[in-house]
């Protein structure tokens, strides 16, 4: 009777890594590996594994060992990602270029998202199991604590990854803006010069200074003066920016 009920329940369950409560028994489902699902039945203070339509008695230690294995696997994944993030943070602190970050960012974000989903769902299932199954409460306490720590670590890595992504995008935007600004300054400098050259290059009679012996020198001097004035304006204009780096050390004038 129990098997028939289980078959019907399992066929209707779409959510993995969850704890389900029923009248006669409870179900703890773990769906971590591909094409593999662990289904545990809690009944009368005992644990059974539902496998190949059979109920196999499972010890508390075996059940906890499976949870520990899941925890360890996710820890190793998170530690690997953490090292990758730290490496890129060090490159930024050393003012070095982070190559191919966009692709790496997407890969790490997907991995962290999957890991976060697994850890959060298993943690929630363990919490419910901890509150319902008192005979295994003590064993689950450590698992829940470690899962909670791992969940926070994953969220922290996601935040750090987003921080790097935001920084790199901001740095690229600032670089583009500086280039556009520089081109605008160059255009502003050469616009009046082009106007002067265009004016005196007209093929008309009685042109201003056309018959003056020193006309060319006057025009050239005017161009140089305008260029020099605009250059000085660009050099001495207020370019102070807000310095948010409280740890920066300014060179003292001797």
C-alpha positions in Angstrom: 0.0 0.0 0.0 2.9 2.3 0.8 4.6 1.6 -2.5 1.4 2.4 -4.5 1.0 5.7 -2.7 4.6 6.6 -3.2 4.5 5.9 -6.9 1.5 8.2 -7.2 3.2 10.9 -5.1 6.6 10.7 -6.9 5.0 10.9 -10.3 3.3 14.1 -9.3 6.4 15.8 -7.7 8.2 18.2 -9.9 10.3 20.1 -7.3 13.6 18.6 -6.4 15.6 18.9 -3.1 12.5 19.3 -0.9 10.8 17.8 2.2 7.2 16.8 1.8 4.8 15.9 4.7 2.1 13.4 4.3 -0.3 11.6 6.7 1.5 8.2 6.9 5.0 9.2 6.1 7.3 12.1 5.0 9.4 12.3 1.9 12.9 13.9 1.7 13.9 14.2 -2.0 17.4 15.0 -3.2 17.9 15.6 -6.9 21.5 16.7 -7.3 23.2 14.5 -9.8 22.0 14.2 -13.4 19.6 11.4 -14.0 19.8 10.4 -10.4 17.3 11.0 -7.6 17.5 10.0 -4.0 14.2 9.6 -2.3 14.1 9.0 1.5 11.0 8.0 3.4 10.6 8.9 7.1 8.2 6.6 8.9 8.0 5.6 12.6 11.4 7.2 13.4 13.1 5.2 10.6 14.6 6.2 7.3 14.0 4.2 4.1 15.4 4.8 0.7 12.9 4.3 -2.1 14.8 2.7 -4.9 13.6 0.6 -7.8 10.1 0.6 -6.3 11.4 -0.9 -3.1 11.9 0.5 0.4 15.4 -0.1 1.7 16.2 0.5 5.4 18.7 3.4 5.7 20.7 4.2 8.8 21.0 7.8 10.1 24.7 7.8 9.5 24.2 6.8 5.8 21.6 9.6 5.3 23.9 12.2 7.0 26.8 10.9 4.9 24.9 11.7 1.7 24.1 15.2 2.9 27.7 15.7 3.9 28.8 14.6 0.4 26.5 17.2 -1.2 27.8 19.8 1.2 31.4 19.0 0.4 30.9 19.0 -3.4 29.3 22.4 -3.2 32.0 23.7 -0.9 34.7 22.6 -3.4 32.9 24.3 -6.3 32.5 27.5 -4.3 36.1 27.5 -3.2 37.2 27.1 -6.8 35.1 30.1 -7.8 36.3 32.1 -4.8 39.9 31.6 -5.9 39.0 32.8 -9.5 37.3 35.9 -8.1 40.2 36.7 -5.8 42.6 36.4 -8.7 40.7 39.0 -10.6 40.3 41.3 -7.6 44.1 41.2 -7.2 44.6 42.1 -10.9 42.3 45.1 -10.4 44.1 46.2 -7.2 47.4 45.9 -9.1 45.9 48.0 -11.9 46.3 45.3 -14.4 44.0 44.4 -17.3 41.4 41.6 -16.7 41.2 39.7 -20.0 38.1 38.0 -21.3 36.2 38.8 -18.2 32.7 39.0 -19.8 32.9 35.3 -20.8 34.3 34.3 -17.4 31.7 36.4 -15.6 28.9 34.6 -17.4 30.3 31.1 -16.6 30.9 31.9 -13.0 27.5 33.6 -12.6 25.8 30.5 -14.0 27.8 28.1 -11.7 27.1 30.3 -8.6 23.4 30.4 -9.5 23.2 26.6 -9.8 25.1 26.1 -6.6 23.0 28.7 -4.7 19.8 27.0 -5.9 21.0 23.6 -4.7 22.3 24.8 -1.3 19.2 26.9 -0.6 16.8 24.1 -1.4 18.7 21.4 0.5 19.0 23.8 3.5 15.3 24.5 3.5 14.5 20.8 3.3 16.9 20.0 6.1 15.4 22.7 8.3 11.9 21.2 7.9 13.3 17.7 8.5 15.1 19.0 11.6 11.8 20.3 13.0 9.8 17.2 12.2 12.1 14.3 12.7 13.4 14.6 16.3 15.4 11.3 16.2 17.8 12.8 13.7 17.7 16.3 15.0 21.2 16.3 16.5 22.8 15.0 13.3 21.1 17.6 11.1 22.1 20.5 13.3 25.7 20.6 12.0 24.6 20.0 8.4 22.2 23.0 8.6 24.8 25.2 10.2 27.4 24.4 7.4 24.8 24.8 4.7 23.8 28.2 6.0 27.5 29.3 6.1 28.0 28.0 2.5 24.8 29.8 1.4 26.2 33.1 2.7 29.5 32.4 1.1 27.9 31.8 -2.3 25.9 35.0 -2.0 29.0 36.9 -1.0 30.8 35.6 -4.1 27.9 36.6 -6.3 28.1 40.1 -4.8 31.9 40.3 -5.4 31.5 39.1 -8.9 28.9 41.7 -9.6 31.2 44.3 -8.1 34.0 43.4 -10.4 31.6 43.4 -13.4 30.4 46.9 -12.4 33.9 48.2 -11.9 35.1 46.9 -15.3 32.1 48.3 -17.1 32.5 51.7 -15.3 36.2 51.8 -16.2 35.4 51.1 -19.8 32.7 53.7 -19.9 35.1 56.3 -18.4 37.8 55.5 -20.9 35.3 55.9 -23.8 34.1 59.2 -22.3 37.7 60.5 -22.0 38.4 59.6 -25.6 35.2 61.3 -26.8 36.1 64.3 -24.6 39.6 64.5 -26.1 38.3 64.3 -29.6 35.8 67.1 -28.8 38.6 69.3 -27.5 40.7 68.6 -30.7 37.7 69.5 -32.8 37.1 72.7 -30.8 40.7 73.7 -31.3 40.9 73.1 -35.0 37.4 74.5 -35.9 38.4 78.2 -35.7 41.7 77.4 -37.5 39.8 75.7 -40.3 37.5 78.7 -40.5 40.5 81.0 -40.9 42.2 78.8 -43.5 39.0 78.4 -45.4 38.3 82.1 -45.4 41.7 83.1 -46.7 41.7 80.2 -49.1 38.7 81.7 -51.1 39.5 82.5 -54.7 38.1 86.0 -54.7 39.5 89.5 -55.3 40.2 92.2 -52.7 40.6 89.5 -50.0 41.6 90.9 -46.7 45.5 91.0 -46.4 45.8 89.5 -49.9 48.0 92.4 -51.1 49.8 92.9 -47.8 53.5 92.0 -47.9 53.3 90.4 -44.4 49.7 89.1 -44.8 50.8 85.4 -44.6 52.7 86.1 -41.4 49.7 87.9 -39.8 47.4 85.0 -40.6 49.9 82.4 -39.4 50.5 84.4 -36.2 46.7 84.7 -35.6 46.4 80.9 -36.0 49.2 80.2 -33.6 47.9 82.6 -31.1 44.4 81.1 -31.2 45.9 77.6 -31.0 48.1 78.7 -28.0 45.1 80.3 -26.2 42.9 77.2 -26.6 45.8 75.0 -25.5 46.3 77.1 -22.4 42.6 77.0 -21.6 42.6 73.2 -21.9 45.7 72.9 -19.7 44.6 75.2 -16.9 40.9 74.7 -16.8 39.5 73.1 -13.6 39.9 69.3 -14.0 39.7 68.4 -10.3 37.8 65.2 -9.6 36.4 63.8 -6.4 38.9 61.4 -4.9 37.1 58.6 -3.1 40.2 56.6 -2.4 41.0 57.5 1.2 44.1 55.3 1.1 45.7 57.1 -1.8 49.0 58.8 -0.9 49.6 62.2 -2.4 53.2 63.2 -3.2 54.3 66.1 -1.0 56.2 68.9 -2.6 59.7 69.3 -1.2 
